[in-house]
Amino acid sequence: MEHKRRKRLLEWGKDLLIVLLSIGAIYLTLRGQLGQNLAPGGWLGELTGMLGSGSSGVPYDQAEGQPVELRPLRMAVHLPGLGTYGVQYDSAAVERLSDKMFTILGEALGGGETPIQTTETVWRTALTGQYSVYFDFQGEIPLSALYAWTEAGPGDALMDVSARRLLLAEDEAGDMTLYYNNETMGLYYACRTGSALKGHLQTAVAPYAANVNGVTFAFEHGRGEVYGRLDPYVMLPKSGAPMERPAYRVSNPVSGGQNDQTRVGMMEALGFHPQANSSYVAGGKQVVKEGVVDTLVVYDSGAVEYHSTSAEEPKYPVGDGAGEPSALDLVKATQPLAQRSAGELVGDTRTAGVYLMEITALKDGGWQVDYGYQLNGAVVQLGAEEYAARFIVRDGRVSDFYLLLRTYTATEEQVSILPELQATAAMGALNAPGRELLLVYEDSGTADTARPAWIAK
């Protein structure tokens, strides 16, 4: 009796194996014939989602998300007696320079001593009178997040510091100092980096002696000059010739409707499966719910909203849930979300991407983290709010986020831009002294083309 039962089980197993092999063969055949019809989001993708994820949809694996690179948008290297090599509005040039300098920046961050307040005069002397490397991130960057990216550490003395501009400088004795300024308070700070880095900066910048291109900072020009009306740390090229920059075609990457593969891929990257969960389309939007807690809304306009009603078993946890999240916790939780959505769809990622704009403490005890678009180092002025992605963090989780998805494609149209001197003169006529001169792309949110222009910020 027992022998017969084992035999029946064996036969049943063989039959099941044959069925599974047959299904696999049919799938491979159909895949070859139908191609994208069986891509994720089709019936097979839906079945796989159901089997693999259960009724709660695609799990969001935070560990898989790669942080957005915290690259500066402009940099400068100064060599005493030779001048300055500066790069801006050129993503490839900034990336090459930052790749060369981020190791020494990481070492300085990790070995920085307790910061002490210094003066703007000392900062400026270090910037243009010593061997130095200058980093401008455009947005306020938590230095702890830079530690994480450069793999430096522990850097405890600077864990609670955020700054837009950083400066590494080496004095005549070979001692290196890390400087930063607090823009809100107008204060400057210096951190000695210890003897281990003595003489390293001069070695790092020496290869750029042949690259000096005459870039100056606005403060190097007298107050009586036109450039003296600018923010002192505007970088000015030696050439006064007009620039040419491409116009970009603006498109909505998720305008294809409910079954559009780009839309489905974006939603799945955020941990939602539109076919495997409660989903409906109405009034120009697609709504996907996970139980009664998490809701994702994708509007046909390209706007995306997420809302969570409970802090229990959060979809997007922040930190360890105990106490206030650190700035590093906030960045680590939100960067993958920004990159998987807006960052992946922005366009040619060699020149376009998202950057961290700022982290703001909210009056209700929460936090707001904003990311913006940049095109070849020029930021995008996106509608009235300017941000491409905004995340709200409360109770140890991302409770809400808002995205405005855009794809920017460079066109053959080249736009001639006024030289900085003429643009600055125009600013003076508008009675806007002391402001920052920035090259931006203006995207109203409704136009199909974004063109470059100077603004006084």
CSV table of C-alpha atoms in Angstrom, one decimal:
chain,number,residue,atom,x,y,z
A,1,MET,CA,0.0,0.0,0.0
A,2,GLU,CA,2.8,2.4,1.0
A,3,HIS,CA,4.6,1.5,-2.2
A,4,LYS,CA,1.6,2.3,-4.4
A,5,ARG,CA,1.2,5.7,-2.7
A,6,ARG,CA,4.8,6.6,-3.3
A,7,LYS,CA,4.4,5.5,-6.9
A,8,ARG,CA,1.3,7.7,-7.3
A,9,LEU,CA,3.2,10.7,-5.8
A,10,LEU,CA,6.1,10.1,-8.1
A,11,GLU,CA,3.8,10.0,-11.1
A,12,TRP,CA,2.0,13.2,-9.9
A,13,GLY,CA,5.4,14.9,-9.6
A,14,LYS,CA,6.4,13.9,-13.1
A,15,ASP,CA,3.1,15.3,-14.5
A,16,LEU,CA,3.6,18.6,-12.6
A,17,LEU,CA,7.1,18.9,-13.9
A,18,ILE,CA,5.9,18.3,-17.5
A,19,VAL,CA,3.2,21.0,-17.0
A,20,LEU,CA,5.7,23.5,-15.7
A,21,LEU,CA,8.1,22.8,-18.5
A,22,SER,CA,5.3,23.2,-21.0
A,23,ILE,CA,4.3,26.6,-19.5
A,24,GLY,CA,7.9,27.7,-19.7
A,25,ALA,CA,8.2,26.7,-23.3
A,26,ILE,CA,5.0,28.5,-24.2
A,27,TYR,CA,6.2,31.6,-22.4
A,28,LEU,CA,9.5,31.6,-24.2
A,29,THR,CA,7.8,31.1,-27.5
A,30,LEU,CA,5.3,33.9,-26.9
A,31,ARG,CA,8.0,36.2,-25.6
A,32,GLY,CA,9.9,35.8,-28.8
A,33,GLN,CA,6.9,36.4,-30.9
A,34,LEU,CA,5.2,39.2,-28.9
A,35,GLY,CA,8.2,40.9,-27.4
A,36,GLN,CA,7.1,43.8,-25.3
A,37,ASN,CA,3.6,42.5,-24.9
A,38,LEU,CA,4.9,40.3,-22.2
A,39,ALA,CA,6.9,43.0,-20.5
A,40,PRO,CA,6.2,43.8,-16.8
A,41,GLY,CA,2.7,45.1,-16.5
A,42,GLY,CA,1.2,42.5,-18.9
A,43,TRP,CA,-0.8,39.5,-17.7
A,44,LEU,CA,2.4,37.5,-16.9
A,45,GLY,CA,3.8,40.5,-15.0
A,46,GLU,CA,0.6,40.7,-13.1
A,47,LEU,CA,0.7,37.0,-12.2
A,48,THR,CA,4.3,37.2,-11.2
A,49,GLY,CA,3.5,40.2,-9.0
A,50,MET,CA,0.6,38.4,-7.3
A,51,LEU,CA,2.7,35.3,-6.6
A,52,GLY,CA,5.8,37.1,-5.5
A,53,SER,CA,4.3,40.0,-3.6
A,54,GLY,CA,1.0,38.9,-2.3
A,55,SER,CA,-1.9,41.4,-2.0
A,56,SER,CA,0.3,44.2,-0.7
A,57,GLY,CA,2.0,44.8,-4.0
A,58,VAL,CA,5.7,45.1,-4.8
A,59,PRO,CA,7.9,45.5,-1.7
A,60,TYR,CA,10.1,48.6,-1.7
A,61,ASP,CA,13.6,47.5,-1.0
A,62,GLN,CA,15.4,50.5,0.3
A,63,ALA,CA,18.8,48.8,0.2
A,64,GLU,CA,18.7,48.4,-3.5
A,65,GLY,CA,18.4,52.2,-4.1
A,66,GLN,CA,21.6,53.9,-5.0
A,67,PRO,CA,22.0,57.4,-3.6
A,68,VAL,CA,21.9,60.3,-5.9
A,69,GLU,CA,25.5,61.4,-6.3
A,70,LEU,CA,26.1,64.5,-4.3
A,71,ARG,CA,28.1,66.2,-6.9
A,72,PRO,CA,28.7,70.0,-6.8
A,73,LEU,CA,27.3,72.0,-9.7
A,74,ARG,CA,30.5,74.1,-9.9
A,75,MET,CA,34.1,73.8,-8.7
A,76,ALA,CA,37.3,75.8,-8.7
A,77,VAL,CA,41.0,74.9,-8.1
A,78,HIS,CA,43.4,77.7,-7.2
A,79,LEU,CA,47.2,77.6,-7.6
A,80,PRO,CA,49.1,80.6,-6.1
A,81,GLY,CA,51.0,82.6,-8.6
A,82,LEU,CA,49.2,80.9,-11.5
A,83,GLY,CA,45.5,81.6,-11.0
A,84,THR,CA,42.2,79.6,-10.9
A,85,TYR,CA,40.8,76.8,-12.9
A,86,GLY,CA,37.0,76.9,-12.6
A,87,VAL,CA,34.2,74.9,-14.1
A,88,GLN,CA,30.5,75.4,-14.1
A,89,TYR,CA,27.5,74.8,-16.4
A,90,ASP,CA,29.4,71.7,-17.7
A,91,SER,CA,28.4,68.4,-16.0
A,92,ALA,CA,31.2,66.4,-17.7
A,93,ALA,CA,34.0,68.8,-16.6
A,94,VAL,CA,32.6,69.1,-13.0
A,95,GLU,CA,32.4,65.3,-12.8
A,96,ARG,CA,35.9,64.8,-14.0
A,97,LEU,CA,37.2,67.3,-11.4
A,98,SER,CA,35.1,66.1,-8.6
A,99,ASP,CA,36.2,62.5,-9.2
A,100,LYS,CA,39.8,63.6,-8.8
A,101,MET,CA,39.1,65.6,-5.6
A,102,PHE,CA,36.5,63.6,-3.7
A,103,THR,CA,39.0,61.3,-2.1
A,104,ILE,CA,40.9,64.1,-0.4
A,105,LEU,CA,37.6,65.7,0.4
A,106,GLY,CA,36.4,62.5,2.1
A,107,GLU,CA,39.7,62.3,4.1
A,108,ALA,CA,39.3,65.9,5.2
A,109,LEU,CA,35.7,65.4,6.2
A,110,GLY,CA,36.5,62.2,8.1
A,111,GLY,CA,39.5,63.8,9.9
A,112,GLY,CA,38.1,67.3,10.5
A,113,GLU,CA,38.5,68.6,14.0
A,114,THR,CA,35.8,70.6,15.9
A,115,PRO,CA,35.0,73.7,13.8
A,116,ILE,CA,35.8,77.1,15.0
A,117,GLN,CA,34.3,80.4,13.8
A,118,THR,CA,36.5,82.4,11.5
A,119,THR,CA,36.1,85.5,9.3
A,120,GLU,CA,35.1,86.0,5.7
A,121,THR,CA,38.5,87.6,5.1
A,122,VAL,CA,40.3,84.4,6.2
A,123,TRP,CA,37.9,82.4,3.9
A,124,ARG,CA,38.6,84.7,0.9
A,125,THR,CA,42.4,84.6,1.5
A,126,ALA,CA,42.2,80.8,1.6
A,127,LEU,CA,40.1,80.7,-1.6
A,128,THR,CA,42.2,82.9,-3.8
A,129,GLY,CA,45.6,83.0,-2.0
A,130,GLN,CA,46.4,79.4,-1.1
A,131,TYR,CA,46.3,76.0,-2.8
A,132,SER,CA,42.6,75.4,-2.6
A,133,VAL,CA,39.7,73.4,-4.0
A,134,TYR,CA,36.2,75.0,-3.9
A,135,PHE,CA,32.9,73.1,-4.0
A,136,ASP,CA,29.5,74.7,-4.6
A,137,PHE,CA,26.6,72.3,-4.4
A,138,GLN,CA,23.9,74.9,-5.0
A,139,GLY,CA,21.8,73.3,-2.3
A,140,GLU,CA,22.5,72.8,1.4
A,141,ILE,CA,24.2,69.4,1.7
A,142,PRO,CA,24.5,67.5,5.1
A,143,LEU,CA,28.2,66.8,5.4
A,144,SER,CA,27.3,63.5,7.0
A,145,ALA,CA,25.8,62.5,3.6
A,146,LEU,CA,29.0,63.4,1.9
A,147,TYR,CA,30.8,61.1,4.4
A,148,ALA,CA,28.5,58.3,3.2
A,149,TRP,CA,29.2,58.9,-0.4
A,150,THR,CA,32.9,59.4,-0.1
A,151,GLU,CA,33.0,56.4,2.3
A,152,ALA,CA,34.9,58.6,4.8
A,153,GLY,CA,34.4,58.4,8.5
A,154,PRO,CA,33.6,58.8,11.2
A,155,GLY,CA,33.8,62.6,11.0
A,156,ASP,CA,31.9,63.0,14.3
A,157,ALA,CA,32.9,66.7,14.6
A,158,LEU,CA,30.8,67.6,11.5
A,159,MET,CA,27.9,65.2,11.7
A,160,ASP,CA,25.4,67.9,12.3
A,161,VAL,CA,26.7,70.4,9.8
A,162,SER,CA,25.1,71.3,6.5
A,163,ALA,CA,26.6,73.7,3.9
A,164,ARG,CA,26.3,74.7,0.3
A,165,ARG,CA,29.9,75.8,-0.2
A,166,LEU,CA,33.0,73.9,1.0
A,167,LEU,CA,36.6,74.9,0.7
A,168,LEU,CA,39.8,72.9,1.2
A,169,ALA,CA,42.9,75.1,1.5
A,170,GLU,CA,46.6,74.4,2.3
A,171,ASP,CA,48.8,77.1,3.9
A,172,GLU,CA,52.5,77.6,3.3
A,173,ALA,CA,53.4,75.1,6.0
A,174,GLY,CA,51.4,72.4,4.2
A,175,ASP,CA,48.6,72.3,6.8
A,176,MET,CA,45.2,71.7,5.3
A,177,THR,CA,42.0,73.3,6.6
A,178,LEU,CA,38.4,72.6,5.7
A,179,TYR,CA,36.2,75.7,5.5
A,180,TYR,CA,32.4,76.1,5.2
A,181,ASN,CA,30.0,78.9,5.6
A,182,ASN,CA,26.5,79.2,7.1
A,183,GLU,CA,24.6,81.2,4.5
A,184,THR,CA,21.6,81.8,6.8
A,185,MET,CA,23.7,83.4,9.5
A,186,GLY,CA,26.5,84.7,7.3
A,187,LEU,CA,29.1,83.0,9.4
A,188,TYR,CA,32.3,81.2,8.4
A,189,TYR,CA,34.0,78.2,10.0
A,190,ALA,CA,37.3,76.4,9.8
A,191,CYS,CA,38.3,72.8,10.7
A,192,ARG,CA,41.9,71.7,10.9
A,193,THR,CA,42.4,68.3,9.3
A,194,GLY,CA,45.4,67.0,11.2
A,195,SER,CA,48.9,66.1,10.2
A,196,ALA,CA,48.0,63.0,8.2
A,197,LEU,CA,47.0,65.2,5.2
A,198,LYS,CA,49.9,67.6,5.4
A,199,GLY,CA,51.0,68.6,1.9
A,200,HIS,CA,48.4,66.4,0.2
A,201,LEU,CA,46.4,69.2,-1.3
A,202,GLN,CA,49.2,70.8,-3.2
A,203,THR,CA,50.0,67.4,-4.8
A,204,ALA,CA,46.3,67.0,-5.7
A,205,VAL,CA,46.0,70.3,-7.5
A,206,ALA,CA,49.4,70.4,-9.2
A,207,PRO,CA,48.2,68.7,-12.4
A,208,TYR,CA,45.8,71.6,-13.0
A,209,ALA,CA,48.5,74.2,-13.5
A,210,ALA,CA,48.1,73.8,-17.2
A,211,ASN,CA,44.3,74.2,-17.0
A,212,VAL,CA,44.2,77.6,-15.4
A,213,ASN,CA,41.5,79.5,-17.3
A,214,GLY,CA,41.3,82.8,-15.6
A,215,VAL,CA,38.1,82.3,-13.7
A,216,THR,CA,37.6,84.9,-10.9
A,217,PHE,CA,35.1,85.4,-8.1
A,218,ALA,CA,32.9,88.5,-8.0
A,219,PHE,CA,34.5,89.7,-4.7
A,220,GLU,CA,37.9,90.0,-6.5
A,221,HIS,CA,36.5,92.9,-8.5
A,222,GLY,CA,36.2,96.3,-6.9
A,223,ARG,CA,32.8,97.4,-5.5
A,224,GLY,CA,32.8,100.2,-7.9
A,225,GLU,CA,32.9,97.8,-10.9
A,226,VAL,CA,29.7,96.2,-12.3
A,227,TYR,CA,30.7,92.8,-11.0
A,228,GLY,CA,30.9,94.4,-7.5
A,229,ARG,CA,27.1,94.4,-7.5
A,230,LEU,CA,26.9,90.6,-7.5
A,231,ASP,CA,26.9,88.0,-4.7
A,232,PRO,CA,30.7,87.8,-3.9
A,233,TYR,CA,31.0,84.1,-4.8
A,234,VAL,CA,29.6,84.2,-8.3
A,235,MET,CA,32.2,82.6,-10.6
A,236,LEU,CA,33.1,84.7,-13.6
A,237,PRO,CA,34.9,83.4,-16.7
A,238,LYS,CA,37.7,85.3,-18.2
A,239,SER,CA,36.1,85.5,-21.6
A,240,GLY,CA,33.4,88.1,-22.1
A,241,ALA,CA,32.0,86.4,-25.2
A,242,PRO,CA,28.3,85.3,-25.4
A,243,MET,CA,27.6,81.7,-24.5
A,244,GLU,CA,25.4,79.3,-26.5
A,245,ARG,CA,23.3,76.7,-24.8
A,246,PRO,CA,20.7,74.3,-26.3
A,247,ALA,CA,17.0,74.7,-25.8
A,248,TYR,CA,15.4,71.5,-24.4
A,249,ARG,CA,12.2,69.9,-25.5
A,250,VAL,CA,10.0,69.3,-22.4
A,251,SER,CA,7.8,66.2,-22.3
A,252,ASN,CA,5.7,64.3,-19.8
A,253,PRO,CA,7.1,60.8,-19.4
A,254,VAL,CA,4.0,59.2,-18.0
A,255,SER,CA,1.4,60.7,-20.3
A,256,GLY,CA,0.7,57.3,-22.0
A,257,GLY,CA,-2.1,56.2,-19.7
A,258,GLN,CA,-2.7,53.3,-17.3
A,259,ASN,CA,-0.8,50.7,-19.3
A,260,ASP,CA,2.1,52.8,-20.4
A,261,GLN,CA,5.3,50.9,-19.7
A,262,THR,CA,7.2,54.0,-18.4
A,263,ARG,CA,4.4,54.8,-16.0
A,264,VAL,CA,4.1,51.1,-14.8
A,265,GLY,CA,7.9,50.9,-14.4
A,266,MET,CA,8.0,54.1,-12.4
A,267,MET,CA,5.3,52.9,-10.1
A,268,GLU,CA,6.9,49.5,-9.6
A,269,ALA,CA,10.2,51.2,-8.9
A,270,LEU,CA,8.4,53.0,-6.0
A,271,GLY,CA,7.1,49.7,-4.7
A,272,PHE,CA,3.6,49.7,-6.2
A,273,HIS,CA,2.1,47.3,-8.7
A,274,PRO,CA,-0.8,48.9,-10.5
A,275,GLN,CA,-2.2,45.5,-11.7
A,276,ALA,CA,-1.8,43.6,-8.5
A,277,ASN,CA,-3.5,46.1,-6.2
A,278,SER,CA,-6.7,48.0,-5.9
A,279,SER,CA,-6.3,50.4,-8.8
A,280,TYR,CA,-8.7,52.6,-10.7
A,281,VAL,CA,-8.6,55.4,-13.3
A,282,ALA,CA,-10.8,58.5,-13.1
A,283,GLY,CA,-10.7,62.2,-13.8
A,284,GLY,CA,-7.3,62.3,-15.4
A,285,LYS,CA,-5.5,60.3,-12.7
A,286,GLN,CA,-4.6,56.7,-11.7
A,287,VAL,CA,-5.0,55.7,-8.1
A,288,VAL,CA,-3.3,52.7,-6.6
A,289,LYS,CA,-3.9,51.6,-3.0
A,290,GLU,CA,-2.1,49.2,-0.8
A,291,GLY,CA,-4.7,48.2,1.8
A,292,VAL,CA,-6.1,51.2,3.6
A,293,VAL,CA,-2.7,52.8,4.4
A,294,ASP,CA,-0.7,53.7,1.3
A,295,THR,CA,-2.0,55.6,-1.7
A,296,LEU,CA,-0.2,56.6,-4.8
A,297,VAL,CA,-1.8,58.9,-7.3
A,298,VAL,CA,-0.3,59.5,-10.8
A,299,TYR,CA,-1.9,62.3,-12.7
A,300,ASP,CA,-1.9,62.5,-16.5
A,301,SER,CA,-0.2,65.8,-16.2
A,302,GLY,CA,3.0,64.2,-14.8
A,303,ALA,CA,2.3,65.0,-11.2
A,304,VAL,CA,2.6,62.2,-8.6
A,305,GLU,CA,1.4,62.2,-5.0
A,306,TYR,CA,1.9,59.6,-2.2
A,307,HIS,CA,0.2,59.6,1.2
A,308,SER,CA,0.4,57.2,4.1
A,309,THR,CA,-2.2,57.2,6.9
A,310,SER,CA,-0.3,55.1,9.5
A,311,ALA,CA,3.2,54.9,10.9
A,312,GLU,CA,2.8,51.2,11.6
A,313,GLU,CA,5.0,49.0,9.3
A,314,PRO,CA,5.9,52.0,7.1
A,315,LYS,CA,6.5,51.5,3.4
A,316,TYR,CA,9.3,54.0,3.4
A,317,PRO,CA,11.0,54.0,6.9
A,318,VAL,CA,13.4,56.7,7.9
A,319,GLY,CA,16.2,55.9,10.3
A,320,ASP,CA,15.7,53.4,13.1
A,321,GLY,CA,12.4,54.9,14.2
A,322,ALA,CA,13.8,55.9,17.6
A,323,GLY,CA,14.1,59.7,18.1
A,324,GLU,CA,14.6,62.4,15.6
A,325,PRO,CA,16.1,61.3,12.2
A,326,SER,CA,19.5,62.7,11.4
A,327,ALA,CA,20.2,64.6,8.2
A,328,LEU,CA,21.9,61.5,6.9
A,329,ASP,CA,18.8,59.4,7.7
A,330,LEU,CA,16.6,61.9,5.7
A,331,VAL,CA,18.9,61.8,2.7
A,332,LYS,CA,19.3,58.0,2.7
A,333,ALA,CA,15.5,57.5,2.8
A,334,THR,CA,14.6,60.1,0.1
A,335,GLN,CA,17.4,59.9,-2.4
A,336,PRO,CA,16.5,56.5,-3.8
A,337,LEU,CA,12.9,57.6,-4.2
A,338,ALA,CA,14.0,60.8,-6.0
A,339,GLN,CA,16.4,58.9,-8.2
A,340,ARG,CA,14.0,56.0,-9.1
A,341,SER,CA,11.3,58.4,-10.2
A,342,ALA,CA,12.3,61.9,-11.3
A,343,GLY,CA,16.0,61.0,-11.7
A,344,GLU,CA,15.5,58.1,-14.0
A,345,LEU,CA,13.1,59.9,-16.3
A,346,VAL,CA,14.7,63.4,-16.5
A,347,GLY,CA,16.5,62.6,-19.8
A,348,ASP,CA,20.2,62.0,-20.7
A,349,THR,CA,21.6,61.2,-17.3
A,350,ARG,CA,25.1,62.1,-18.5
A,351,THR,CA,24.2,65.7,-18.4
A,352,ALA,CA,20.8,65.9,-16.6
A,353,GLY,CA,19.7,64.8,-13.1
A,354,VAL,CA,18.3,65.8,-9.7
A,355,TYR,CA,20.2,67.6,-7.0
A,356,LEU,CA,19.4,68.1,-3.3
A,357,MET,CA,18.0,71.6,-2.8
A,358,GLU,CA,17.4,71.8,0.9
A,359,ILE,CA,16.2,70.1,4.1
A,360,THR,CA,13.7,72.1,6.1
A,361,ALA,CA,12.4,71.5,9.6
A,362,LEU,CA,8.6,71.9,9.7
A,363,LYS,CA,6.7,73.6,12.5
A,364,ASP,CA,4.7,70.4,13.3
A,365,GLY,CA,8.0,68.5,14.0
A,366,GLY,CA,8.3,66.9,10.6
A,367,TRP,CA,10.9,67.4,7.9
A,368,GLN,CA,10.8,68.5,4.3
A,369,VAL,CA,13.4,67.4,1.8
A,370,ASP,CA,13.4,69.0,-1.7
A,371,TYR,CA,15.2,67.9,-4.9
A,372,GLY,CA,15.4,69.9,-8.1
A,373,TYR,CA,16.3,69.2,-11.7
A,374,GLN,CA,19.6,70.4,-13.3
A,375,LEU,CA,20.5,70.4,-17.0
A,376,ASN,CA,24.3,70.4,-17.6
A,377,GLY,CA,24.8,72.2,-14.3
A,378,ALA,CA,22.1,74.8,-14.9
A,379,VAL,CA,19.2,74.4,-12.5
A,380,VAL,CA,15.6,74.2,-13.7
A,381,GLN,CA,13.1,76.8,-12.5
A,382,LEU,CA,10.1,74.5,-12.5
A,383,GLY,CA,6.9,76.4,-12.0
A,384,ALA,CA,6.2,78.4,-8.8
A,385,GLU,CA,7.5,75.8,-6.4
A,386,GLU,CA,10.8,75.0,-8.3
A,387,TYR,CA,11.2,71.5,-6.8
A,388,ALA,CA,11.0,68.3,-8.9
A,389,ALA,CA,10.5,66.1,-5.8
A,390,ARG,CA,9.4,67.0,-2.3
A,391,PHE,CA,9.3,64.5,0.6
A,392,ILE,CA,7.6,65.0,4.0
A,393,VAL,CA,9.0,62.9,6.9
A,394,ARG,CA,7.0,62.3,10.1
A,395,ASP,CA,7.0,59.7,12.8
A,396,GLY,CA,9.9,57.8,11.4
A,397,ARG,CA,8.6,57.4,7.8
A,398,VAL,CA,8.0,59.2,4.6
A,399,SER,CA,4.4,60.2,5.1
A,400,ASP,CA,3.9,62.1,1.8
A,401,PHE,CA,5.7,63.0,-1.3
A,402,TYR,CA,5.0,65.0,-4.4
A,403,LEU,CA,6.7,64.7,-7.8
A,404,LEU,CA,6.5,66.6,-11.1
A,405,LEU,CA,7.9,64.3,-13.7
A,406,ARG,CA,9.6,65.8,-16.7
A,407,THR,CA,11.8,64.6,-19.5
A,408,TYR,CA,14.2,67.1,-21.1
A,409,THR,CA,15.7,66.4,-24.5
A,410,ALA,CA,18.3,68.7,-26.0
A,411,THR,CA,17.3,70.2,-29.3
A,412,GLU,CA,19.4,71.5,-32.2
A,413,GLU,CA,18.3,75.1,-31.3
A,414,GLN,CA,21.1,77.0,-29.7
A,415,VAL,CA,20.2,80.0,-27.6
A,416,SER,CA,22.7,82.9,-27.4
A,417,ILE,CA,23.2,84.0,-23.8
A,418,LEU,CA,24.4,87.5,-22.8
A,419,PRO,CA,27.9,87.6,-21.3
A,420,GLU,CA,27.9,87.9,-17.5
A,421,LEU,CA,29.0,91.6,-17.6
A,422,GLN,CA,26.0,92.6,-19.6
A,423,ALA,CA,23.7,90.4,-17.6
A,424,THR,CA,25.1,92.0,-14.4
A,425,ALA,CA,24.6,95.5,-15.8
A,426,ALA,CA,21.0,94.6,-16.5
A,427,MET,CA,20.6,93.4,-12.9
A,428,GLY,CA,21.9,96.7,-11.7
A,429,ALA,CA,19.3,98.5,-13.8
A,430,LEU,CA,16.7,96.4,-11.9
A,431,ASN,CA,18.1,97.5,-8.6
A,432,ALA,CA,19.1,94.0,-7.5
A,433,PRO,CA,22.6,94.4,-6.1
A,434,GLY,CA,24.2,91.6,-4.1
A,435,ARG,CA,22.2,88.9,-5.7
A,436,GLU,CA,23.4,85.7,-7.3
A,437,LEU,CA,23.7,85.6,-11.0
A,438,LEU,CA,22.5,82.1,-12.2
A,439,LEU,CA,22.0,80.5,-15.5
A,440,VAL,CA,18.7,78.6,-15.3
A,441,TYR,CA,16.3,76.8,-17.6
A,442,GLU,CA,12.8,78.1,-17.2
A,443,ASP,CA,10.0,75.5,-17.3
A,444,SER,CA,6.6,77.0,-16.7
A,445,GLY,CA,5.0,73.6,-16.4
A,446,THR,CA,2.9,74.2,-19.5
A,447,ALA,CA,5.4,75.1,-22.3
A,448,ASP,CA,6.9,72.4,-24.5
A,449,THR,CA,10.4,74.1,-24.6
A,450,ALA,CA,12.8,75.2,-21.8
A,451,ARG,CA,15.3,77.9,-22.7
A,452,PRO,CA,18.3,79.2,-20.8
A,453,ALA,CA,18.3,82.6,-19.2
A,454,TRP,CA,20.1,84.6,-16.5
A,455,ILE,CA,18.2,85.3,-13.2
A,456,ALA,CA,19.1,87.3,-10.2
A,457,LYS,CA,18.4,85.1,-7.2
